[in-house]
Amino acid sequence: FYPFHSLSYCFDVYRRRFAPTTSWRDYALYVGFFPQLVAGPIVRFTQMRGQIEAPRRTTADGLGLGLAFLTLGLFEKIVLADTVFAPIADAVFNDAAHATAGGAWIGMIAFSGQIFCDFAGYSTCALGAALALGFRLPINFRNPYAAIGFSDFWRRWHISLSSWLRDYLYVSLGGNRHGEWKTYRNLMLTMLIGGLWHGAAWTFVAWGALHGAYLAIERYARERWLPAERRAGRALAIVYGAITLLAVMYAWVWFRARGFGDGWAITRALVDVGGLGAGLAASTFEQRLALVVFGLLVLVQALLRNTDPERVFRGLPPIVLGLLLAAMLCLIVLSPGNTHAFIYFQF
């Protein structure tokens, strides 16, 4: 994440969006600010300059809200990602060649829950640590599994990365300014490069290609057949949201697969509709728990689609918030799951 911060700074200075700072210390603090250094959010200098140059101090409100964010982030990571989802996803993807239809669907859903709770958990912890120190970082996730459409998904998932790729790669390639086909080319190149950034493996390229294709198809269809989202009826929005979620979950198969062979094996199992019922009927308690928790996760994101954790925390009565955070802390301490490194630490 050093290059993302440094490149955005250099590009913005070159484009004369702001004058370069005269303080090496301020620049070094911006690039190396430790709460979000390892896995984001990717912060622009314009978002940090005023906070760096003005004196910062911890306040009771910032410390309390920061600790609440840290608790939520650790709950997402330790309880949900590591304990509920990771064992189920690992069991399927580590033996993809023998995946059944039911196992493939359960594994795909479990990894979809794991990667969100893992990465959103880190980002939430980063926001919390920064708030406790008197700094405010931009939100990095805004209920992405409640997205209606793929462009909406990328406005909600890893917001700082998607906006970085949009501003410094997609727009620089020409964006949508040079005709329809070049727009599709730019979408595909942006997502392919975004996939390759995650790792030097063809599976990441496949993941990026799928999302590039999703965005291109959506753009083509929306311009010709589909109404704008603001004019879409509730029923159409729900159907499109379900299609979006299903397609995003399938793309995660390639993100998690150890190779193309594993990816195709999971794909073949997913389309084995005949064996799906028997596979789900034979599922274990832990697998069913993962499915229920993922369903609740999607439901909560749908209900809170246009809000964020800070608004929720501030809107709750103090006694309710205290009990909620205490329950999260108890589950964190009692969680029996094995500790996993944050997934995005490897990218």
XYZ file of C-alpha atoms in Angstrom:
347
model
C 0.000 0.000 0.000
C 3.039 2.296 0.042
C 2.957 2.525 -3.796
C -0.762 3.379 -3.861
C -0.259 6.307 -1.500
C 2.949 7.489 -3.129
C 1.639 7.202 -6.693
C -1.612 9.034 -5.955
C 0.409 11.824 -4.315
C 2.746 12.116 -7.307
C -0.092 11.965 -9.853
C -2.119 14.635 -8.049
C 0.880 16.951 -7.704
C 1.671 16.421 -11.408
C -1.945 17.228 -12.324
C -1.739 20.345 -10.097
C -4.599 19.273 -7.872
C -2.668 20.574 -4.871
C 0.719 22.030 -4.065
C 3.266 19.543 -2.691
C 3.873 19.633 1.017
C 7.086 21.253 2.192
C 7.376 18.902 5.182
C 9.041 15.533 4.689
C 7.679 14.487 8.079
C 4.087 15.172 6.987
C 4.592 13.244 3.749
C 6.147 10.301 5.605
C 3.245 10.254 8.088
C 0.750 10.242 5.208
C 2.464 7.360 3.403
C 3.225 5.308 6.506
C 0.229 5.983 8.766
C 0.199 2.659 10.607
C -3.517 1.882 11.237
C -4.264 1.423 7.527
C -0.795 0.748 6.171
C -0.982 -3.009 5.666
C -4.370 -3.452 4.005
C -6.005 -0.081 3.528
C -8.137 1.887 3.179
C -6.039 3.663 0.547
C -6.107 7.310 1.591
C -5.556 10.336 -0.656
C -3.297 13.132 0.555
C -6.218 15.546 0.289
C -8.055 13.429 2.865
C -5.145 13.476 5.323
C -3.354 16.780 4.769
C -5.577 18.894 6.991
C -5.546 16.252 9.723
C -1.762 15.937 9.590
C -0.996 19.652 9.537
C -3.460 20.543 12.312
C -2.719 19.386 15.875
C -4.441 16.094 16.733
C -5.454 14.863 20.139
C -7.537 12.022 21.489
C -11.036 12.935 22.632
C -13.452 10.947 24.774
C -15.898 10.724 21.853
C -13.213 9.620 19.388
C -11.756 7.085 21.818
C -15.156 5.591 22.614
C -16.210 5.371 18.977
C -12.770 4.034 18.008
C -12.950 1.246 20.607
C -16.454 0.369 19.368
C -15.095 0.097 15.815
C -12.176 -2.026 17.024
C -14.596 -4.368 18.796
C -16.774 -4.694 15.700
C -13.750 -5.305 13.475
C -12.336 -7.985 15.763
C -15.766 -9.629 15.981
C -15.992 -9.765 12.183
C -12.485 -11.189 11.903
C -12.187 -13.598 14.845
C -15.754 -14.819 15.327
C -17.230 -14.674 11.840
C -14.322 -14.967 9.394
C -12.012 -17.300 11.357
C -14.492 -19.369 13.370
C -17.717 -19.590 11.369
C -16.645 -19.294 7.723
C -12.949 -20.208 7.302
C -13.100 -23.908 8.357
C -16.016 -24.558 5.987
C -14.432 -22.751 3.040
C -11.012 -24.358 3.598
C -12.465 -27.871 3.748
C -14.040 -27.424 0.304
C -11.338 -25.480 -1.524
C -8.458 -27.552 -0.144
C -10.043 -30.648 -1.699
C -11.789 -29.087 -4.683
C -11.331 -32.150 -6.908
C -13.784 -34.113 -4.739
C -16.306 -31.311 -4.159
C -19.968 -32.289 -4.335
C -22.720 -29.950 -5.515
C -23.835 -29.187 -1.967
C -20.269 -28.822 -0.750
C -19.368 -26.468 -3.606
C -22.314 -24.178 -2.896
C -21.627 -24.194 0.831
C -17.914 -23.553 0.242
C -18.606 -20.689 -2.161
C -21.021 -19.048 0.265
C -18.671 -19.592 3.213
C -15.730 -17.990 1.429
C -17.917 -15.067 0.357
C -18.663 -14.503 4.036
C -15.069 -15.086 5.076
C -13.440 -12.610 2.710
C -15.929 -9.870 3.528
C -15.674 -10.320 7.299
C -11.889 -10.696 7.091
C -11.227 -7.598 4.999
C -14.035 -5.434 6.371
C -12.888 -6.477 9.827
C -9.386 -5.137 9.161
C -10.712 -1.914 7.654
C -13.048 -1.412 10.610
C -10.145 -1.928 13.015
C -8.094 0.596 11.020
C -10.866 3.177 11.242
C -11.200 2.493 14.956
C -7.482 2.828 15.700
C -7.347 6.084 13.728
C -10.393 7.488 15.546
C -8.840 6.644 18.900
C -5.771 8.673 17.859
C -7.823 11.630 16.626
C -7.768 10.853 12.888
C -10.680 10.012 10.607
C -10.158 7.616 7.679
C -12.649 7.143 4.823
C -15.048 4.223 5.064
C -13.890 1.303 2.910
C -17.009 -0.909 2.827
C -20.630 0.149 2.608
C -22.804 -2.981 2.718
C -21.511 -4.431 -0.591
C -23.625 -7.593 -0.501
C -26.710 -5.374 -0.707
C -25.513 -3.903 -4.022
C -27.954 -3.602 -6.906
C -25.724 -4.061 -9.924
C -21.994 -4.507 -10.378
C -21.069 -0.846 -10.643
C -22.974 -0.378 -7.377
C -21.001 -3.274 -5.881
C -17.705 -1.546 -6.683
C -18.990 1.660 -5.136
C -19.420 -0.353 -1.940
C -16.583 -2.930 -1.910
C -13.034 -1.801 -1.100
C -14.123 1.720 -1.990
C -10.655 3.204 -1.704
C -9.158 0.690 -4.178
C -12.003 0.894 -6.699
C -11.908 4.705 -6.665
C -8.104 4.623 -7.002
C -8.311 2.337 -10.042
C -11.066 4.521 -11.493
C -9.239 7.837 -11.070
C -5.690 6.806 -11.921
C -6.157 3.917 -14.336
C -9.619 3.848 -15.943
C -9.796 7.618 -16.483
C -6.178 7.738 -17.659
C -6.928 5.042 -20.236
C -9.676 7.257 -21.609
C -12.618 6.209 -19.467
C -15.820 6.453 -21.454
C -14.718 9.430 -23.534
C -13.644 7.677 -26.738
C -16.540 5.545 -27.848
C -18.354 2.441 -26.730
C -15.829 -0.260 -27.515
C -12.911 1.601 -25.995
C -15.017 2.057 -22.877
C -15.447 -1.728 -22.649
C -11.721 -2.194 -23.292
C -10.871 0.223 -20.495
C -13.243 -1.548 -18.107
C -11.661 -4.915 -18.863
C -8.080 -3.628 -18.588
C -8.820 -1.895 -15.288
C -10.342 -5.008 -13.733
C -7.680 -7.334 -15.169
C -4.932 -5.178 -13.671
C -6.887 -4.958 -10.415
C -7.076 -8.751 -10.348
C -3.381 -9.153 -11.144
C -2.478 -6.769 -8.322
C -3.861 -9.308 -5.851
C -1.289 -11.906 -6.867
C 0.777 -13.325 -9.702
C -1.669 -16.123 -10.508
C -4.050 -16.703 -13.391
C -6.898 -17.277 -10.954
C -6.719 -13.626 -9.907
C -6.727 -12.618 -13.569
C -9.846 -14.767 -14.053
C -11.482 -13.038 -11.089
C -10.682 -9.630 -12.583
C -11.870 -10.748 -16.024
C -15.200 -11.885 -14.588
C -15.768 -8.531 -12.917
C -14.709 -6.705 -16.066
C -17.212 -8.771 -18.046
C -19.919 -8.123 -15.440
C -19.382 -4.366 -15.684
C -19.266 -4.391 -19.489
C -22.436 -6.492 -19.819
C -24.232 -4.349 -17.266
C -23.265 -1.165 -19.082
C -24.355 -2.594 -22.439
C -27.675 -3.838 -21.080
C -28.452 -0.737 -19.032
C -27.951 1.565 -22.018
C -30.305 -0.528 -24.168
C -32.852 -2.411 -22.081
C -32.684 -1.804 -18.350
C -34.103 1.262 -16.639
C -31.848 3.355 -14.458
C -31.655 2.106 -10.878
C -33.543 5.118 -9.558
C -36.499 4.257 -11.811
C -36.445 0.516 -11.159
C -39.292 -0.976 -9.178
C -38.701 -2.737 -5.878
C -39.249 -6.204 -7.361
C -36.744 -5.590 -10.167
C -34.230 -4.167 -7.694
C -34.500 -7.267 -5.489
C -34.066 -9.614 -8.456
C -31.102 -7.640 -9.797
C -29.567 -7.524 -6.330
C -29.867 -11.326 -6.043
C -28.248 -11.769 -9.470
C -25.454 -9.400 -8.461
C -24.792 -11.293 -5.232
C -24.784 -14.671 -6.980
C -22.370 -13.489 -9.688
C -20.059 -11.874 -7.122
C -20.007 -15.076 -5.063
C -19.115 -17.118 -8.147
C -16.230 -14.757 -8.918
C -14.909 -15.410 -5.390
C -14.497 -19.066 -6.390
C -11.650 -18.042 -8.717
C -10.221 -15.687 -6.137
C -9.947 -18.546 -3.636
C -9.111 -21.456 -5.966
C -5.509 -22.674 -5.836
C -5.420 -23.114 -9.617
C -7.529 -23.369 -12.735
C -8.126 -27.066 -12.116
C -9.672 -26.359 -8.724
C -11.712 -23.499 -10.145
C -13.204 -25.672 -12.880
C -13.854 -28.502 -10.421
C -15.856 -26.196 -8.160
C -17.670 -24.761 -11.194
C -18.696 -28.231 -12.410
C -19.971 -29.091 -8.947
C -21.950 -25.847 -8.740
C -23.932 -26.644 -11.906
C -24.711 -30.203 -10.772
C -28.268 -29.290 -9.859
C -29.304 -32.925 -9.465
C -26.917 -33.519 -6.580
C -27.574 -30.224 -4.810
C -30.494 -31.354 -2.669
C -28.776 -34.480 -1.394
C -25.602 -32.530 -0.647
C -27.422 -29.889 1.372
C -29.417 -32.549 3.239
C -26.156 -34.230 4.288
C -24.561 -30.976 5.492
C -23.149 -30.747 9.003
C -24.255 -28.391 11.776
C -21.209 -26.194 11.171
C -22.023 -25.899 7.460
C -25.638 -24.996 8.161
C -24.490 -22.453 10.734
C -22.270 -20.821 8.101
C -25.230 -20.620 5.698
C -27.489 -19.091 8.360
C -24.859 -16.553 9.429
C -24.226 -15.553 5.810
C -27.960 -15.126 5.280
C -28.147 -12.892 8.365
C -25.110 -10.952 7.129
C -26.818 -10.237 3.801
C -30.070 -9.338 5.571
C -28.328 -6.870 7.892
C -26.545 -5.256 4.949
C -29.831 -4.967 3.058
C -31.523 -3.321 6.044
C -28.583 -0.954 6.596
C -27.891 -0.481 2.878
C -27.640 3.310 2.990
C -26.046 3.776 6.389
C -22.751 2.950 8.113
C -21.593 1.628 11.516
C -20.981 5.084 12.985
C -24.577 6.145 12.394
C -25.813 2.852 13.818
C -23.638 3.167 16.932
C -24.666 6.777 17.520
C -28.332 5.950 16.968
C -28.485 3.159 19.553
C -29.376 3.868 23.195
C -26.208 3.690 25.338
C -27.424 0.632 27.282
C -28.216 -1.271 24.069
C -24.861 -0.330 22.532
C -23.052 -1.402 25.691
C -24.788 -4.774 25.759
C -24.105 -5.307 22.052
C -20.389 -4.538 22.400
C -20.176 -6.692 25.550
C -21.726 -9.626 23.670
C -19.224 -9.171 20.850
C -16.327 -9.099 23.312
C -17.548 -12.264 25.013
C -17.794 -14.085 21.677
C -14.322 -12.850 20.704
C -12.810 -14.183 23.943
C -14.712 -17.477 23.782
C -14.166 -18.035 20.071
C -12.609 -21.479 19.515
C -11.518 -20.871 15.925
C -7.914 -20.969 14.765
C -6.351 -17.593 14.118
C -5.750 -16.794 10.441
C -3.649 -13.954 9.076
C -5.709 -11.280 7.377
C -6.276 -12.392 3.780
C -5.250 -9.047 2.330
C -1.883 -9.151 4.106
C -0.586 -11.291 1.225
C -1.389 -8.832 -1.576
